[in-house]
Amino acid sequence: MIIEIENLKKSFKDVKAVDEISFNVREGELFAFLGVNGAGKSTTINIISGILAKDGGTVKICGNNIETDADRIKSEIGIVFQDSVLDKKMSAYDNLKSRAGLYGIFGKAFKARLEELTALLDLKDILKRPVNKLSGGQKRRIDIARALFHNPKVLILDEPTTGLDPKTRITVWSVVEKLRKEQGLTVFLTTHYMEEAATADYVVILDGGKKVAEGTPHDLKTAYASDFIKLYKHIDEAEKYFAALGLNVKRERDFVEIELNSTAQVGQFFADKPEFFEDFEVLKGNMDNVFLKVTGKDLKEV
Amino acid sequence: MTKMTECKKLISLVSRNTKCYFKDKFTFFMSLLTPIILFVLFVTFLRNIYIESLEKAFSENNLTVNTKIINGCAGAWLMSSILSVSAVTVAFCSNTIMIDDKINSSVNDFRVSPVKGTTVSLAYFISNFLITFTVLITVMLIGHIYLACVGWYLTVADTFMILVDIICGILFGTLLAGVVESFISTQGGLSAVATLVSSMYGFICGAYMPISSFSKGLQNVLSLMPGIYSVGTMRNHYLNGYMQAFIEEMRANSVDENIINGVINGIRDSFDANLYSFGTKIPLGAMYGILLGACALLLVAYIAIVIIKNKKK
C-alpha cells in the first residue's frame, strides 16, 4: 500500500472535520474521495500533504510516517490544489523554475525535467507566456507540471476540474490518464463529480467527516444502487401497475421510470406485462444513486 | 550539503518574490507613492517655505549667503525626508507578496514542499529588503542628480554614511513591516495598513513638517518612536555639507563665530538635524543605538512570530 490511513481525526473547535477514517491506497491506482463540500476531503488531503496537523490516528505514505518523516513524504507527493497557486503575473517557465527550486532542482537537472514535462504535457507553446494570459486548461497543465516536477510517486488532485468548462475537464482528464498509463503514477483524487469517481479504481465516500462507504465503483453500485427500467409506451397504465406493486415509480413527460429491487425482476415483469415493454430500456444504477443511498444527499442539488 | 541546498532554496524563493514584485506594476507604483507625494509637495510649496525659512535665519542676523547653498540645502532636506520615510512605506508596500501568498494560498504550496518555514520567512524578509533597497537607491540617484543641478555640497564621507543610513532605515522598515504584516491575511487589512502607514508615517517622522514645529508635548511623544531617529541620522548626513558651506561662507564674510554657531544651531534645530527627547539632545551615536536597538527588538519579535506560526497548523 502506498498510502495507509488509520483512525485519522481532525477537529476545528467543536466541528469534527475528519472523524476516525481509515483507508488504504494501492500503488498505481486511481483512488477517489467522493463527498460534498465540508465532507472532510480537503482536510484529509491537507493532513496527508503536511499543511495541517492531525489530532489523532496514523498516516503513512510510501512506508514513511508523517510525524517522523514529513520531509521524505513531501518529496513523494505532488499536489494540484483546487485553486491554482501559480504566480499569475509570472511566466509559466518562471513558475516552474521557482517551484523546482523548492525541491532543490536547479541547473541541468531542472532543464532535463522541464524537457520531459514539456513533452509529456505539451507545454512548449505556453512556457514563455504569463500565467494570467493562459486558458483554464493550460493553467491546469502547468499546475500538474508543477506538482510533478520532483517526480513524486503520488499525485494528489484536489477537485482539479471544479469550475472548469466541459472541454477543459476532458483535457485535464486526458492528461491524468496519460500520466497513469505512461508514468504508472498513483492518483489520489477528491471530487464531487460522479462521472469522475465512476472511472476510479477505488472510491471512498465521505459524509460529515465520516467514511460512509468504500469499494470499487462496481462493488458500490452492486451494493447500494438499484437498477431501473424506463418504459416509453402505456405509461399511465404502467405507472399505476408498478405503483400498486409497491415499487418506487417516477413519472416523466414521455416515460415512466421504475426502480427495481433486483435485476431479475425485469424478466418476471416482461413475462407478466409484455405490452409495457414495446419500447423500454434497462439502466444500471450509477454513482449518483450510490451517493444518494449512502448519504441521503443528491450531489446535483448540494 | 543539506545547508547548501536550503541556501539555494532561499535564493530561489528570494528571486521569485522579487520577480513577483517587479512584475506587478500597480504594487510597484503604490510603493513609489510616498516619494512621489513628497516630491510633488516639495515642488509645489514646501520648497519655497524651506528656502524662505533659511533666508530668514540669515537675514535676521543681517547675513547673506549664496542662494545655491540655500537651494541645495532645501533639496537635501527633502532627500532626507523622502529616503527615511520611504524606507518604511516602501517596505510596507513591497511586502505585499507575503500577504498575497496567504490570500492566494501559495503559502500552502510552500508547506507541501520540503522547504523549511523559517527559510520561507527569511526569503520574504530578504526580498523585501532588496526591493526596498533597489527602490530607494533609484530614488536617491534621481535626487542626487537634482542636488547636483541646484547645489551639490555633500562630502564623500557623508554620501557613504547616507548609504549606511538607508540600510539602517530599510532594516528597521523591513522588520517593522514583517512583524505588523504577519498578522494580516486579507486584502482589506493590507490596504488599510498600507494606506495608514503611507499617509501617517511621513507626518509622524516630520517628513512634511519638521518635528521642531510641533508642540513640545507632541515632540516628546514622537521622540519615543525609534523611526524618527532614522530621519535624524539621514538629516545629519544630508545637511552636514551644507552647514559646512554656510559656515565657510560666513567665515569668509568675517562673521563672528558666536553668531555662526547660533545661526547653524538654529537651522539644525528647526530642520530636525538636532533631535531632542524631553529636553535632552540626542547625539548622533545614540540615534544609531536607538534605531539598531529597535531593529534588534523587532528581529526577536519577527523570529518569535515565525516560530509560533510554523508550530501552529
XYZ file of C-alpha atoms in Angstrom:
615
model
C 0.000 0.000 0.000
C 1.354 3.402 -0.953
C -0.974 5.331 1.396
C -2.142 3.901 4.736
C -4.513 5.952 6.856
C -5.785 4.662 10.189
C -8.318 6.282 12.517
C -7.486 9.766 11.268
C -9.028 12.535 13.358
C -9.114 16.289 12.978
C -11.413 18.822 14.639
C -11.769 22.564 14.276
C -13.119 23.655 17.652
C -16.342 21.635 18.051
C -16.564 20.562 14.416
C -15.241 17.089 13.667
C -13.882 17.657 10.158
C -12.395 14.157 9.935
C -13.818 11.562 12.283
C -11.698 8.426 12.633
C -11.456 7.494 9.000
C -9.283 4.641 7.719
C -8.431 3.626 4.172
C -5.567 2.371 2.013
C -4.452 3.310 -1.468
C -2.651 0.803 -3.686
C 0.309 1.754 -5.823
C -0.648 2.820 -9.364
C -4.378 3.073 -8.772
C -6.768 5.949 -9.302
C -8.276 6.495 -5.889
C -11.283 8.801 -5.494
C -12.516 10.612 -2.447
C -16.149 11.493 -3.005
C -18.166 13.901 -0.898
C -19.957 17.213 -0.743
C -18.244 20.400 0.424
C -17.384 20.054 4.101
C -17.323 16.244 3.989
C -13.679 16.199 5.070
C -11.964 15.577 1.720
C -9.713 18.630 1.665
C -8.933 18.365 5.384
C -7.718 14.785 4.855
C -5.588 15.871 1.902
C -4.190 18.784 3.864
C -3.150 16.378 6.635
C -1.595 13.920 4.178
C 0.361 16.704 2.483
C 1.550 18.271 5.744
C -0.440 21.517 5.588
C -2.491 20.605 8.668
C -1.544 18.657 11.774
C -3.782 15.726 12.698
C -5.425 15.299 16.092
C -5.127 11.505 16.087
C -4.538 8.387 14.019
C -1.679 7.409 11.750
C -0.731 8.496 8.249
C 1.857 6.564 6.257
C 2.952 7.424 2.719
C 5.353 5.064 0.950
C 6.007 3.470 4.356
C 7.007 6.810 5.941
C 5.185 8.099 8.984
C 4.041 11.709 8.637
C 5.098 12.544 12.178
C 8.691 11.397 11.814
C 9.409 11.573 8.069
C 7.419 14.610 6.905
C 10.142 15.861 4.565
C 10.531 12.446 2.913
C 6.756 12.291 2.420
C 6.754 15.773 0.894
C 9.217 14.513 -1.704
C 6.958 11.560 -2.539
C 3.772 13.527 -3.161
C 2.791 16.200 -5.627
C -0.404 18.146 -5.158
C -2.647 20.070 -7.523
C -4.726 22.423 -5.430
C -8.354 23.198 -6.141
C -7.421 26.841 -6.743
C -4.267 27.348 -8.747
C -1.329 28.582 -6.662
C 0.696 29.769 -9.634
C 2.052 33.324 -9.632
C -0.223 34.905 -12.196
C 1.972 37.753 -13.378
C 4.964 35.476 -13.897
C 5.538 33.246 -16.909
C 4.804 29.529 -16.753
C 8.567 28.931 -17.056
C 9.387 31.176 -14.071
C 6.666 29.495 -12.033
C 8.094 26.055 -12.751
C 11.635 27.256 -12.065
C 10.784 28.728 -8.665
C 8.748 25.654 -7.681
C 11.512 23.285 -8.803
C 13.852 25.303 -6.587
C 11.770 24.382 -3.535
C 12.705 20.739 -4.174
C 16.363 21.532 -4.748
C 16.121 21.044 -8.525
C 18.420 23.535 -10.257
C 20.562 23.917 -13.373
C 20.875 20.875 -15.640
C 18.502 18.770 -13.547
C 15.849 21.492 -13.954
C 16.346 21.726 -17.710
C 16.209 17.944 -18.146
C 12.998 17.584 -16.117
C 11.451 20.589 -17.853
C 12.090 18.942 -21.224
C 10.424 15.722 -20.037
C 7.358 17.510 -18.708
C 7.138 19.797 -21.740
C 6.920 16.731 -23.952
C 4.549 14.888 -21.621
C 2.127 17.766 -21.051
C 2.619 19.616 -24.328
C 3.845 22.841 -22.690
C 6.166 24.134 -25.404
C 3.922 26.920 -26.676
C 2.835 28.191 -23.273
C 6.059 28.217 -21.237
C 7.001 31.816 -22.012
C 3.520 33.246 -21.518
C 2.360 34.879 -18.261
C 0.019 32.593 -16.329
C -2.795 35.169 -16.329
C -2.834 35.014 -20.136
C -3.381 31.238 -20.214
C -6.701 29.418 -20.594
C -8.139 27.307 -17.742
C -6.895 24.069 -19.301
C -3.408 25.474 -19.968
C -3.162 26.700 -16.368
C -4.156 23.266 -15.118
C -1.435 21.658 -17.240
C 1.121 23.984 -15.658
C -0.355 23.174 -12.214
C 0.126 19.483 -12.939
C 3.661 20.047 -14.261
C 4.446 21.973 -11.072
C 3.140 19.106 -8.953
C 5.132 16.527 -10.951
C 8.439 18.376 -11.204
C 10.128 16.402 -8.407
C 8.952 13.043 -9.766
C 6.506 12.185 -6.965
C 5.054 8.701 -6.552
C 1.629 10.026 -5.611
C -0.230 12.812 -7.398
C -2.960 14.381 -5.295
C -5.659 16.205 -7.236
C -7.955 18.292 -5.059
C -11.098 18.817 -7.122
C -8.971 19.515 -10.208
C -11.871 20.157 -12.577
C -14.163 22.206 -10.347
C -15.156 25.394 -12.118
C -13.732 24.281 -15.465
C -15.806 24.086 -18.612
C -16.619 20.598 -20.001
C -13.989 20.797 -22.754
C -11.249 21.749 -20.286
C -12.366 18.979 -17.929
C -11.877 16.467 -20.721
C -8.417 17.922 -21.428
C -7.431 17.630 -17.758
C -8.668 14.053 -17.569
C -6.840 13.003 -20.685
C -3.640 14.374 -19.108
C -4.276 12.444 -15.888
C -4.989 9.250 -17.816
C -1.805 9.713 -19.834
C 0.198 10.131 -16.635
C -1.232 6.973 -15.128
C -0.577 4.937 -18.243
C 2.860 6.314 -19.090
C 4.252 7.044 -15.634
C 2.431 4.458 -13.509
C 1.544 7.247 -11.108
C -0.751 6.717 -8.138
C -3.508 9.333 -8.379
C -5.444 10.412 -5.308
C -8.455 12.402 -6.399
C -11.081 14.340 -4.495
C -14.169 15.203 -6.438
C -17.851 15.783 -6.292
C -18.312 14.803 -9.925
C -19.839 11.335 -10.102
C -18.551 10.629 -13.597
C -15.005 11.199 -12.337
C -15.475 8.917 -9.339
C -17.013 6.261 -11.618
C -13.712 5.929 -13.536
C -11.678 5.370 -10.355
C -10.243 2.025 -9.282
C -11.406 2.534 -5.731
C -13.799 5.016 -4.145
C -14.244 6.199 -0.572
C -17.380 8.200 0.151
C -17.186 10.714 2.972
C -20.045 12.454 4.691
C -19.783 14.773 7.684
C -16.173 13.748 8.261
C -17.013 10.042 8.399
C -16.368 7.293 5.880
C -19.802 6.043 4.880
C -18.904 3.612 2.065
C -15.932 2.305 0.125
C -15.185 -0.093 -2.690
C -14.712 -0.282 -6.415
C -17.372 1.618 -8.390
C -18.806 -1.749 -9.448
C -18.946 -3.034 -5.863
C -20.571 0.175 -4.672
C -23.160 0.119 -7.435
C -23.921 -3.521 -6.723
C -24.228 -2.899 -3.005
C -26.080 0.402 -2.981
C -27.557 1.276 -6.351
C -30.765 -0.185 -7.748
C -31.323 -0.919 -11.427
C -34.084 0.882 -13.292
C -36.379 0.217 -16.214
C -37.697 3.009 -18.347
C -40.940 2.346 -20.187
C -41.999 4.571 -23.075
C -45.395 3.006 -24.003
C -48.590 2.713 -21.956
C -47.018 4.861 -19.340
C -50.240 5.692 -17.456
C -51.136 2.037 -17.027
C -47.551 1.101 -16.232
C -47.309 3.815 -13.584
C -50.434 2.508 -11.813
C -49.414 -1.143 -12.158
C -45.927 -0.795 -10.707
C -47.022 1.641 -8.025
C -49.592 -0.925 -6.909
C -46.751 -3.432 -6.555
C -45.138 -1.064 -4.047
C -42.215 -0.149 -6.292
C -40.657 3.299 -6.491
C -42.087 4.856 -9.647
C -41.122 8.171 -11.198
C -43.274 9.698 -13.925
C -41.727 11.935 -16.512
C -43.246 13.622 -19.597
C -42.737 10.694 -22.005
C -41.644 7.792 -19.877
C -42.043 6.159 -16.510
C -39.023 5.010 -14.507
C -39.325 2.084 -12.114
C -36.686 1.312 -9.529
C -36.139 -2.445 -9.306
C -35.384 -4.486 -6.224
C -33.242 -6.810 -8.344
C -32.243 -7.060 -11.991
C -34.022 -10.457 -12.196
C -37.376 -8.701 -11.773
C -37.114 -7.458 -15.385
C -37.687 -10.966 -16.724
C -40.669 -11.517 -14.475
C -42.326 -8.195 -15.403
C -41.603 -8.807 -19.071
C -43.429 -12.149 -18.840
C -46.361 -10.700 -16.853
C -46.908 -7.479 -18.832
C -45.266 -7.759 -22.257
C -47.408 -4.860 -23.609
C -45.499 -2.396 -21.375
C -42.217 -3.468 -22.955
C -42.856 -2.378 -26.528
C -40.290 0.389 -26.044
C -38.064 0.195 -22.961
C -34.545 0.295 -21.577
C -32.867 -1.243 -18.504
C -30.448 1.050 -16.693
C -27.729 0.002 -14.275
C -27.611 2.079 -11.100
C -24.868 4.730 -11.177
C -22.663 6.511 -8.668
C -25.308 9.206 -8.205
C -27.654 6.515 -6.879
C -24.883 5.114 -4.675
C -24.163 8.520 -3.224
C -27.836 9.283 -2.652
C -28.318 5.927 -0.962
C -25.345 6.171 1.431
C -25.522 9.854 2.306
C -29.142 10.747 1.644
C -27.821 13.701 -0.378
C -28.118 14.384 -4.064
C -24.815 15.804 -5.297
C -26.605 17.645 -8.089
C -28.595 19.594 -5.530
C -25.980 20.356 -2.867
C 25.169 19.582 1.584
C 21.728 19.995 3.193
C 22.607 23.517 4.311
C 23.822 24.268 0.799
C 20.525 23.038 -0.693
C 18.488 25.063 1.826
C 20.584 28.100 0.898
C 19.824 27.515 -2.800
C 16.127 27.181 -1.956
C 16.358 30.502 -0.121
C 17.936 32.169 -3.169
C 15.249 30.657 -5.393
C 12.481 31.995 -3.132
C 14.065 35.451 -2.912
C 14.337 35.537 -6.697
C 10.691 34.504 -7.052
C 9.444 37.104 -4.542
C 11.472 39.865 -6.172
C 10.286 38.947 -9.678
C 6.675 38.824 -8.483
C 7.022 42.332 -7.068
C 8.577 43.953 -10.113
C 6.136 42.203 -12.488
C 3.215 43.800 -10.643
C 3.248 47.353 -11.977
C 0.442 48.501 -9.665
C 2.236 47.405 -6.484
C 5.440 48.993 -7.775
C 3.590 52.264 -8.373
C 1.967 52.120 -4.915
C 5.414 51.687 -3.362
C 6.599 54.833 -5.082
C 3.574 56.798 -3.934
C 5.239 58.289 -0.841
C 8.351 59.538 -2.668
C 6.135 60.910 -5.458
C 3.769 62.686 -2.999
C 6.712 64.177 -1.121
C 8.337 65.324 -4.324
C 5.114 66.950 -5.582
C 4.575 68.639 -2.201
C 8.140 69.895 -2.336
C 7.910 71.267 -5.845
C 4.503 72.894 -5.292
C 5.050 74.677 -1.992
C 7.399 73.085 0.593
C 10.488 74.155 -1.342
C 9.597 77.828 -1.097
C 8.713 77.515 2.607
C 12.123 75.954 3.404
C 14.042 78.420 1.259
C 12.226 81.364 2.882
C 12.839 79.870 6.305
C 16.585 79.521 5.598
C 16.838 83.000 4.129
C 15.031 84.361 7.185
C 17.529 82.651 9.516
C 20.335 84.565 7.810
C 18.557 87.868 7.211
C 17.577 88.089 10.893
C 21.316 88.310 11.588
C 21.890 90.686 8.679
C 23.707 87.989 6.744
C 23.553 86.973 3.107
C 24.631 83.601 1.722
C 24.913 82.033 -1.704
C 21.413 81.022 -2.917
C 22.935 77.896 -4.423
C 23.732 76.592 -0.926
C 20.229 77.507 0.286
C 18.548 75.818 -2.682
C 20.732 72.731 -2.280
C 20.083 72.653 1.464
C 16.301 72.663 0.907
C 16.728 69.849 -1.637
C 18.944 67.871 0.751
C 16.310 68.236 3.466
C 13.743 66.870 1.023
C 16.020 63.938 0.139
C 16.494 63.047 3.803
C 12.688 63.125 4.237
C 11.964 61.064 1.158
C 14.560 58.388 1.826
C 13.982 57.939 5.549
C 10.184 57.806 5.236
C 10.249 55.678 2.085
C 12.476 53.139 3.856
C 9.359 52.281 5.901
C 6.492 52.994 3.493
C 8.106 51.170 0.547
C 8.920 48.228 2.842
C 5.253 48.021 3.893
C 4.017 48.156 0.295
C 6.585 45.805 -1.191
C 5.917 43.184 1.483
C 2.526 42.565 -0.159
C 3.863 39.349 -1.667
C 3.845 37.785 1.827
C 0.152 38.630 2.270
C -0.761 37.786 -1.335
C 0.726 34.336 -0.766
C -1.601 33.885 2.222
C -4.624 35.161 0.289
C -3.870 33.038 -2.804
C -2.940 30.002 -0.664
C 0.502 29.950 -2.330
C 1.775 29.532 1.196
C 0.260 26.015 1.127
C 2.467 25.256 -1.853
C 5.487 26.036 0.321
C 4.114 23.945 3.179
C 3.791 20.849 0.980
C 7.357 21.313 -0.276
C 10.437 20.148 1.613
C 11.446 23.717 2.422
C 11.657 24.974 6.000
C 9.097 27.531 7.176
C 11.975 29.633 8.501
C 13.540 29.666 5.007
C 10.259 30.939 3.523
C 10.011 33.700 6.165
C 13.663 34.649 5.746
C 13.106 34.839 1.966
C 10.232 37.297 2.472
C 12.467 39.438 4.663
C 15.476 39.388 2.309
C 13.413 40.031 -0.825
C 11.588 42.897 0.879
C 14.934 44.344 1.928
C 16.355 44.042 -1.604
C 13.238 45.510 -3.254
C 13.121 48.462 -0.848
C 16.874 48.982 -1.276
C 16.537 48.988 -5.079
C 13.665 51.492 -4.978
C 15.468 53.763 -2.506
C 18.757 53.700 -4.386
C 16.874 54.628 -7.564
C 15.141 57.493 -5.749
C 18.469 58.544 -4.216
C 20.214 58.640 -7.593
C 17.428 60.748 -9.104
C 17.518 63.023 -6.044
C 21.292 63.391 -6.249
C 21.057 64.408 -9.897
C 18.602 67.111 -8.734
C 21.003 68.174 -5.958
C 23.859 68.317 -8.445
C 21.753 70.711 -10.516
C 20.634 73.015 -7.690
C 23.720 72.852 -5.456
C 25.866 69.852 -4.510
C 27.691 70.207 -1.192
C 27.705 66.596 0.017
C 31.065 65.144 1.026
C 32.195 61.629 0.073
C 32.068 60.604 3.736
C 28.510 61.905 4.132
C 27.427 60.213 0.897
C 28.814 56.935 2.229
C 27.045 57.481 5.571
C 23.787 58.224 3.705
C 24.093 54.711 2.234
C 24.610 53.340 5.747
C 21.546 55.323 6.916
C 19.497 53.935 4.043
C 20.493 50.396 5.023
C 19.651 51.034 8.709
C 16.336 52.643 7.754
C 15.408 49.774 5.453
C 16.390 47.237 8.106
C 14.019 48.995 10.519
C 11.259 49.363 7.905
C 11.525 45.778 6.657
C 11.454 44.289 10.157
C 8.551 46.532 11.193
C 6.621 45.561 8.052
C 7.433 41.879 8.637
C 6.107 41.978 12.209
C 2.982 44.066 11.531
C 2.047 42.310 8.293
C 2.478 38.847 9.835
C -0.947 39.415 11.370
C -2.627 40.441 8.115
C -4.250 37.821 5.924
C -6.794 39.790 3.899
C -6.576 42.259 1.043
C -8.677 44.745 3.042
C -6.328 44.560 6.017
C -3.341 45.053 3.766
C -4.849 48.094 2.036
C -5.789 49.625 5.399
C -2.307 49.197 6.866
C -0.509 50.324 3.677
C -2.700 53.441 3.424
C -2.323 54.247 7.116
C 1.446 53.860 7.066
C 1.868 55.761 3.775
C -0.184 58.714 4.988
C 0.731 58.820 8.694
C 4.377 57.883 8.819
C 5.534 60.978 6.940
C 3.768 63.262 9.414
C 4.932 61.352 12.478
C 8.549 61.472 11.347
C 8.466 65.107 10.342
C 8.845 64.484 6.630
C 6.219 67.066 5.681
C 6.695 69.490 8.574
C 9.764 69.414 10.851
C 9.117 67.905 14.300
C 10.533 71.103 15.787
C 7.415 72.923 14.533
C 5.151 70.633 16.629
C 4.161 71.327 20.250
C 6.680 70.329 22.949
C 4.357 67.599 24.256
C 3.966 66.024 20.824
C 7.720 66.326 20.227
C 8.338 64.371 23.434
C 5.853 61.661 22.457
C 7.357 61.400 18.979
C 10.847 61.171 20.452
C 9.823 57.795 21.877
C 9.371 56.422 18.366
C 12.549 54.843 17.022
C 11.593 55.699 13.416
C 12.351 59.386 13.889
C 15.993 58.575 14.636
C 16.259 57.094 11.159
C 15.147 60.520 9.895
C 17.588 62.156 12.325
C 20.672 60.285 11.072
C 19.727 60.929 7.461
C 19.142 64.662 8.154
C 22.569 64.922 9.752
C 24.415 63.408 6.819
C 22.430 65.248 4.170
C 22.748 68.636 5.894
C 26.381 68.391 7.175
C 27.941 69.506 3.876
C 25.521 72.413 3.526
C 26.061 73.568 7.125
C 29.806 73.479 6.472
C 29.296 75.525 3.297
C 27.233 78.089 5.265
C 29.962 78.275 7.916
C 32.707 78.787 5.345
C 30.675 81.460 3.567
C 30.032 83.303 6.843
C 33.682 82.999 7.882
C 34.711 84.397 4.515
C 32.498 87.393 5.330
C 34.213 87.674 8.750
C 31.077 86.885 10.726
C 31.545 86.409 14.457
C 31.937 82.711 15.453
C 29.224 83.035 18.116
C 26.771 84.294 15.510
C 27.815 81.498 13.133
C 27.264 78.888 15.849
C 23.906 80.444 16.785
C 22.663 80.501 13.172
C 23.848 76.967 12.379
C 22.421 75.538 15.608
C 19.162 77.356 14.920
C 18.956 75.816 11.440
C 19.904 72.366 12.746
C 17.227 72.635 15.453
C 14.476 73.872 13.176
C 15.321 71.371 10.423
C 15.433 68.355 12.795
C 19.131 67.624 12.373
C 19.209 68.034 16.151
C 16.647 65.846 17.883
C 15.557 66.244 21.496
C 13.824 63.876 23.891
C 12.296 65.546 26.965
C 14.732 68.436 26.601
C 17.843 66.311 26.152
C 19.688 66.486 22.846
C 20.172 63.034 21.344
C 23.714 62.598 19.955
C 24.165 61.007 16.520
C 25.678 57.822 18.012
C 22.686 57.453 20.331
C 20.344 57.825 17.333
C 22.041 54.819 15.718
C 21.928 52.977 19.035
C 18.175 53.549 19.440
C 17.489 52.632 15.801
C 19.556 49.446 15.851
C 18.183 48.537 19.291
C 14.670 48.811 17.870
C 15.777 46.652 14.935
C 17.075 44.023 17.373
C 13.747 44.005 19.269
C 11.779 43.746 16.027
C 14.045 40.914 14.868
C 13.344 38.976 18.086
C 9.606 39.587 17.631
C 9.775 38.507 13.965
C 11.640 35.296 14.821
C 9.142 34.533 17.611
C 6.207 35.045 15.235
C 7.811 32.810 12.588
C 8.472 30.034 15.120
C 4.955 30.212 16.612
C 3.303 30.288 13.172
C 5.335 27.298 11.993
C 4.334 25.288 15.043
C 0.667 26.192 14.761
C -1.167 24.355 11.981
